[in-house]
Short mmCIF file of C-alpha atoms in Angstrom, two decimals:
data_model
loop_
_atom_site.label_atom_id
_atom_site.label_comp_id
_atom_site.label_asym_id
_atom_site.label_seq_id
_atom_site.Cartn_x
_atom_site.Cartn_y
_atom_site.Cartn_z
CA MET A 103 20.33 35.57 -76.77
CA SER A 104 18.37 32.35 -76.35
CA GLY A 105 21.52 30.21 -76.42
CA PRO A 106 23.04 31.54 -73.18
CA LEU A 107 19.65 31.47 -71.49
CA LEU A 108 19.05 27.83 -72.42
CA ARG A 109 22.46 26.95 -71.05
CA ASN A 110 21.62 28.64 -67.76
CA ARG A 111 20.42 25.80 -65.56
CA TRP A 112 18.65 28.18 -63.17
CA PHE A 113 16.64 29.72 -66.00
CA VAL A 114 15.75 26.33 -67.47
CA GLY A 115 14.88 24.95 -64.04
CA SER A 116 12.62 27.86 -63.08
CA VAL A 117 10.79 27.93 -66.43
CA GLY A 118 10.45 24.14 -66.45
CA GLY A 119 9.21 24.11 -62.87
CA THR A 120 6.65 26.80 -63.61
CA PHE A 121 5.45 24.89 -66.66
CA LEU A 122 5.09 21.64 -64.70
CA LEU A 123 3.23 23.49 -61.93
CA LEU A 124 0.88 24.95 -64.55
CA VAL A 125 0.20 21.51 -66.03
CA PHE A 126 -0.39 20.05 -62.58
CA SER A 127 -2.76 22.89 -61.64
CA LEU A 128 -4.74 22.46 -64.86
CA PHE A 129 -5.02 18.74 -64.25
CA VAL A 130 -6.25 19.22 -60.69
CA GLY A 131 -8.62 22.09 -61.48
CA PHE A 132 -10.08 20.90 -64.74
CA VAL A 133 -9.92 17.11 -64.50
CA TRP A 134 -9.34 15.66 -61.05
CA LEU A 135 -11.59 17.86 -58.89
CA PRO A 136 -14.51 17.97 -61.39
CA SER A 137 -14.30 14.19 -61.84
CA ALA A 138 -14.59 13.72 -58.08
CA GLN A 139 -18.06 15.29 -58.16
CA GLU A 140 -21.06 12.98 -58.02
CA ASP A 141 -23.01 15.25 -60.33
CA ALA A 142 -23.65 13.61 -63.68
CA LEU A 143 -22.77 16.92 -65.32
CA PHE A 144 -19.10 16.20 -64.62
CA LYS A 145 -19.00 12.63 -65.83
CA GLY A 146 -16.50 12.08 -68.59
CA LEU A 147 -13.21 13.85 -69.29
CA TRP A 148 -14.60 16.35 -71.81
CA ASN A 149 -17.61 17.20 -69.64
CA SER A 150 -15.30 17.70 -66.66
CA ILE A 151 -13.08 20.12 -68.55
CA CYS A 152 -15.95 22.09 -70.09
CA SER A 153 -17.90 22.25 -66.85
CA ALA A 154 -14.87 23.41 -64.88
CA ALA A 155 -14.21 26.07 -67.53
CA GLY A 156 -17.80 27.27 -67.30
CA ALA A 157 -18.70 26.38 -70.87
CA PRO A 158 -22.48 26.39 -71.46
CA ARG A 159 -23.89 22.91 -71.76
CA SER A 160 -25.19 23.72 -75.22
CA TRP A 161 -21.56 23.94 -76.36
CA LEU A 162 -20.82 20.39 -75.33
CA SER A 163 -23.17 18.78 -77.76
CA PRO A 164 -26.38 20.08 -79.33
CA THR A 165 -27.86 16.62 -79.01
CA SER A 166 -26.85 15.95 -75.40
CA ALA A 167 -29.64 14.40 -73.40
CA PRO A 168 -30.76 16.29 -70.29
CA VAL A 169 -28.77 15.34 -67.24
CA THR A 170 -30.82 13.25 -64.85
CA PRO A 171 -29.93 13.73 -61.19
CA PRO A 172 -28.86 10.47 -59.53
CA THR A 173 -31.48 11.01 -56.81
CA LYS A 174 -34.78 12.83 -56.58
CA VAL A 175 -34.40 16.55 -55.98
CA SER A 176 -36.94 19.11 -54.89
CA GLU A 177 -38.95 20.52 -57.78
CA VAL A 178 -40.85 23.04 -55.67
CA VAL A 179 -40.56 26.61 -56.90
CA LEU A 180 -41.76 29.16 -54.37
CA THR A 181 -42.47 32.82 -54.83
CA PRO A 182 -43.89 35.25 -52.27
CA THR A 183 -47.33 34.79 -53.86
CA THR A 184 -47.26 31.04 -54.46
CA LEU A 185 -49.81 30.35 -51.73
CA ASP A 186 -51.77 33.57 -52.22
CA GLU A 187 -53.34 32.84 -55.58
CA PRO A 188 -57.12 33.41 -55.25
CA ALA A 189 -58.04 30.31 -57.24
CA SER A 190 -55.96 28.00 -55.09
CA GLY A 191 -55.61 29.75 -51.75
CA GLY A 192 -55.50 27.44 -48.78
CA GLY A 193 -58.64 26.78 -46.78
CA VAL A 194 -57.96 26.66 -43.04
CA GLY A 195 -61.17 24.79 -42.20
CA ARG A 196 -60.63 22.15 -44.82
CA GLY A 197 -57.01 21.88 -43.74
CA ALA A 198 -58.13 21.21 -40.15
CA THR A 199 -60.18 18.26 -41.37
CA LEU A 200 -57.29 16.88 -43.39
CA ALA A 201 -54.98 17.31 -40.42
CA LEU A 202 -56.92 14.75 -38.37
CA ARG A 203 -54.69 12.11 -39.91
CA CYS A 204 -51.61 13.93 -38.64
CA THR A 205 -52.52 14.25 -34.96
CA MET A 206 -50.88 11.03 -33.80
CA CYS A 207 -47.41 12.41 -34.58
CA HIS A 208 -47.86 16.18 -34.72
CA GLY A 209 -50.36 16.64 -31.90
CA LEU A 210 -53.97 17.80 -31.87
CA ARG A 211 -52.94 21.43 -32.36
CA GLY A 212 -49.67 20.99 -34.20
CA VAL A 213 -47.49 20.65 -31.08
CA SER A 214 -45.74 17.33 -30.91
CA SER A 215 -45.17 15.36 -27.71
CA SER A 216 -42.64 13.13 -29.45
CA GLN A 217 -39.59 13.68 -31.64
CA THR A 218 -41.59 14.89 -34.63
CA PRO A 219 -41.62 18.54 -35.66
CA ASN A 220 -44.00 21.10 -34.21
CA LEU A 221 -46.12 22.54 -37.00
CA ALA A 222 -48.25 25.09 -35.14
CA GLY A 223 -47.43 28.53 -36.47
CA GLN A 224 -44.86 27.22 -38.93
CA TYR A 225 -44.56 29.15 -42.18
CA ALA A 226 -47.10 27.86 -44.70
CA SER A 227 -44.51 27.99 -47.48
CA SER A 228 -42.17 25.75 -45.50
CA ILE A 229 -44.87 23.15 -44.72
CA TYR A 230 -46.05 23.17 -48.33
CA LYS A 231 -42.53 22.60 -49.68
CA GLU A 232 -41.83 19.71 -47.34
CA LEU A 233 -45.18 18.06 -48.10
CA ARG A 234 -44.49 18.35 -51.82
CA ASP A 235 -41.02 16.86 -51.31
CA PHE A 236 -42.43 13.97 -49.29
CA GLN A 237 -44.94 13.40 -52.07
CA SER A 238 -42.40 13.49 -54.91
CA GLY A 239 -39.79 11.40 -53.10
CA ALA A 240 -37.28 14.24 -52.88
CA ARG A 241 -37.48 13.73 -49.12
CA PRO A 242 -38.09 9.99 -48.68
CA SER A 243 -39.98 8.93 -45.58
CA ALA A 244 -41.57 5.57 -44.82
CA VAL A 245 -44.16 7.39 -42.68
CA MET A 246 -44.88 10.65 -44.48
CA THR A 247 -44.78 9.57 -48.10
CA PRO A 248 -47.70 7.07 -47.85
CA LEU A 249 -49.75 9.68 -45.99
CA VAL A 250 -49.41 12.41 -48.60
CA ILE A 251 -48.89 10.49 -51.84
CA LYS A 252 -52.55 10.69 -52.88
CA LEU A 253 -53.27 14.22 -51.66
CA SER A 254 -53.96 16.89 -54.26
CA ASP A 255 -52.01 20.11 -54.51
CA GLN A 256 -54.99 21.91 -52.99
CA ASP A 257 -54.95 19.47 -50.06
CA LEU A 258 -51.33 20.34 -49.38
CA ARG A 259 -52.09 24.06 -49.56
CA ASP A 260 -54.99 23.68 -47.13
CA LEU A 261 -52.92 21.67 -44.67
CA SER A 262 -50.19 24.31 -44.84
CA ALA A 263 -52.67 27.11 -44.26
CA TYR A 264 -54.21 25.32 -41.29
CA TYR A 265 -50.96 24.67 -39.43
CA ALA A 266 -49.69 28.17 -40.18
CA SER A 267 -52.86 29.58 -38.60
CA LEU A 268 -52.31 27.83 -35.25
CA PRO A 269 -50.66 29.74 -32.39
CA ARG A 270 -46.96 29.15 -32.28
CA ARG A 271 -45.60 27.58 -29.15
CA GLN A 272 -43.54 30.02 -27.12
CA THR A 273 -40.14 28.91 -25.94
CA PRO A 274 -39.68 29.08 -22.17
CA GLY A 275 -36.94 31.54 -21.40
CA ALA A 276 -36.98 33.21 -24.81
CA GLN A 277 -34.28 32.29 -27.28
CA ASP A 278 -32.24 35.43 -26.97
CA LEU A 279 -29.95 35.80 -29.97
CA GLN A 280 -27.35 37.48 -27.81
CA ALA A 281 -27.19 34.31 -25.73
CA ALA A 282 -26.92 32.13 -28.83
CA PRO A 283 -23.74 30.16 -29.55
CA ASP A 284 -21.39 31.65 -32.12
CA ILE A 285 -22.41 29.17 -34.81
CA VAL A 286 -26.01 30.47 -34.59
CA ALA A 287 -25.30 34.17 -34.13
CA THR A 288 -22.34 34.70 -36.44
CA GLY A 289 -21.66 31.39 -38.18
CA ALA A 290 -18.14 30.61 -39.35
CA PRO A 291 -17.46 32.71 -42.47
CA MET A 292 -14.02 31.18 -43.05
CA ARG A 293 -15.72 27.79 -43.47
CA ASN A 294 -18.65 29.11 -45.52
CA ILE A 295 -21.10 28.71 -42.64
CA PRO A 296 -23.55 31.62 -42.40
CA PRO A 297 -25.31 32.35 -39.11
CA CYS A 298 -28.34 30.07 -38.71
CA GLY A 299 -30.45 33.09 -37.80
CA SER A 300 -29.93 34.63 -41.24
CA CYS A 301 -32.31 32.06 -42.76
CA HIS A 302 -34.20 30.51 -39.84
CA GLY A 303 -35.33 33.67 -38.06
CA ARG A 304 -33.98 36.01 -35.39
CA LEU A 305 -31.82 37.81 -37.97
CA ASP A 306 -33.85 37.16 -41.11
CA SER A 307 -36.01 34.47 -42.67
CA LYS A 308 -35.98 33.06 -46.17
CA LEU A 309 -38.95 31.92 -48.20
CA GLY A 310 -39.65 28.22 -47.67
CA VAL A 311 -37.19 27.94 -44.80
CA PRO A 312 -38.68 26.82 -41.45
CA TRP A 313 -38.27 28.50 -38.11
CA LEU A 314 -36.51 26.10 -35.77
CA ASP A 315 -37.42 27.02 -32.23
CA PRO A 316 -38.75 25.26 -30.41
CA GLN A 317 -38.38 21.95 -32.19
CA PRO A 318 -37.52 18.59 -30.58
CA ARG A 319 -33.78 18.25 -30.06
CA ASP A 320 -33.47 14.73 -31.47
CA TYR A 321 -35.39 15.73 -34.58
CA LEU A 322 -33.17 18.75 -35.21
CA LYS A 323 -29.97 16.77 -34.68
CA THR A 324 -31.12 13.90 -36.89
CA GLN A 325 -31.95 16.27 -39.74
CA LEU A 326 -28.77 18.30 -39.42
CA GLU A 327 -26.65 15.15 -39.45
CA ALA A 328 -28.64 13.84 -42.41
CA PHE A 329 -27.72 17.00 -44.33
CA ALA A 330 -24.10 16.65 -43.21
CA HIS A 331 -23.91 13.04 -44.43
CA GLY A 332 -25.85 13.78 -47.61
CA THR A 333 -28.69 11.37 -46.80
CA ARG A 334 -31.21 14.23 -46.87
CA ARG A 335 -31.04 16.04 -50.19
CA ASN A 336 -34.16 18.13 -50.66
CA ASP A 337 -32.46 21.43 -49.76
CA THR A 338 -32.46 23.92 -52.59
CA SER A 339 -29.07 24.16 -54.32
CA ALA A 340 -27.59 21.85 -51.63
CA GLN A 341 -27.36 24.85 -49.35
CA MET A 342 -27.88 22.97 -46.08
CA ARG A 343 -25.62 20.10 -47.13
CA ASN A 344 -22.81 22.54 -47.86
CA ILE A 345 -23.28 24.17 -44.46
CA ALA A 346 -23.83 21.10 -42.29
CA ARG A 347 -20.87 19.11 -43.55
CA ASN A 348 -18.57 21.96 -42.55
CA MET A 349 -19.90 22.02 -39.00
CA THR A 350 -18.13 20.19 -36.21
CA PRO A 351 -20.06 17.77 -33.95
CA GLU A 352 -19.75 20.35 -31.17
CA GLU A 353 -21.28 23.06 -33.37
CA ILE A 354 -24.13 20.76 -34.34
CA ASP A 355 -24.83 20.04 -30.69
CA ALA A 356 -24.62 23.73 -29.79
CA SER A 357 -27.08 24.76 -32.51
CA VAL A 358 -29.65 22.04 -31.78
CA ASN A 359 -29.42 22.72 -28.04
CA TYR A 360 -30.11 26.39 -28.68
CA TYR A 361 -33.06 25.87 -31.01
CA SER A 362 -34.59 23.09 -28.92
CA GLY A 363 -34.25 25.14 -25.75
CA THR A 364 -32.16 22.52 -24.00
CA ARG A 365 -29.02 24.55 -23.55
#
């Protein structure tokens, strides 16, 4: 039975072609694409294959050293009660005193007159995370890092509580979600871009994620492009980097115009 089949050039060609396609697919999926990742987890042929196959790291080698990220990443772990613990709850009055050093950039009452973010009424969890990231180097800044490097954890909590207690600036001509561009209201699901409002307010808000309106346009655009180019990397699980790099320049402009109120 096998003799006639092996002499059939169509049968041999189709089976051979399928086999070559399988080999090529395995090479691309388990070797080439994993090796193209910058993550140290994928370095090396065996690590690439095991990681792509979903093998637990403990299977690779019981003596493997922990993987060190090539750059600093955020180590902040937030829960809904992180800033509510009685022994370390933020003190608004003490935070107001600490904030005197911040007024030159962020304004006397947390509203900036320059291209630095408005902090008045911002979520305390968001301010706390960013301050911790500035302090640890996960979000490098030649201005912010020296200012916060010597502050205690309680200092950061108090600063966060103070700015969160300030009245939030109202956007002239309310940012109506129905008037928002598509990238804000619905995102682009086919390109793995969720609607901005699902994390940054209007539709929903996520713990540690800032509200964006009204923030200075140049600041928003600079940060969004930094995520897109991978030069800002303190987003949890690279979520913003994965979103921003799939956005077109027009979509970036549309979203920052909407949130800055300059549309």
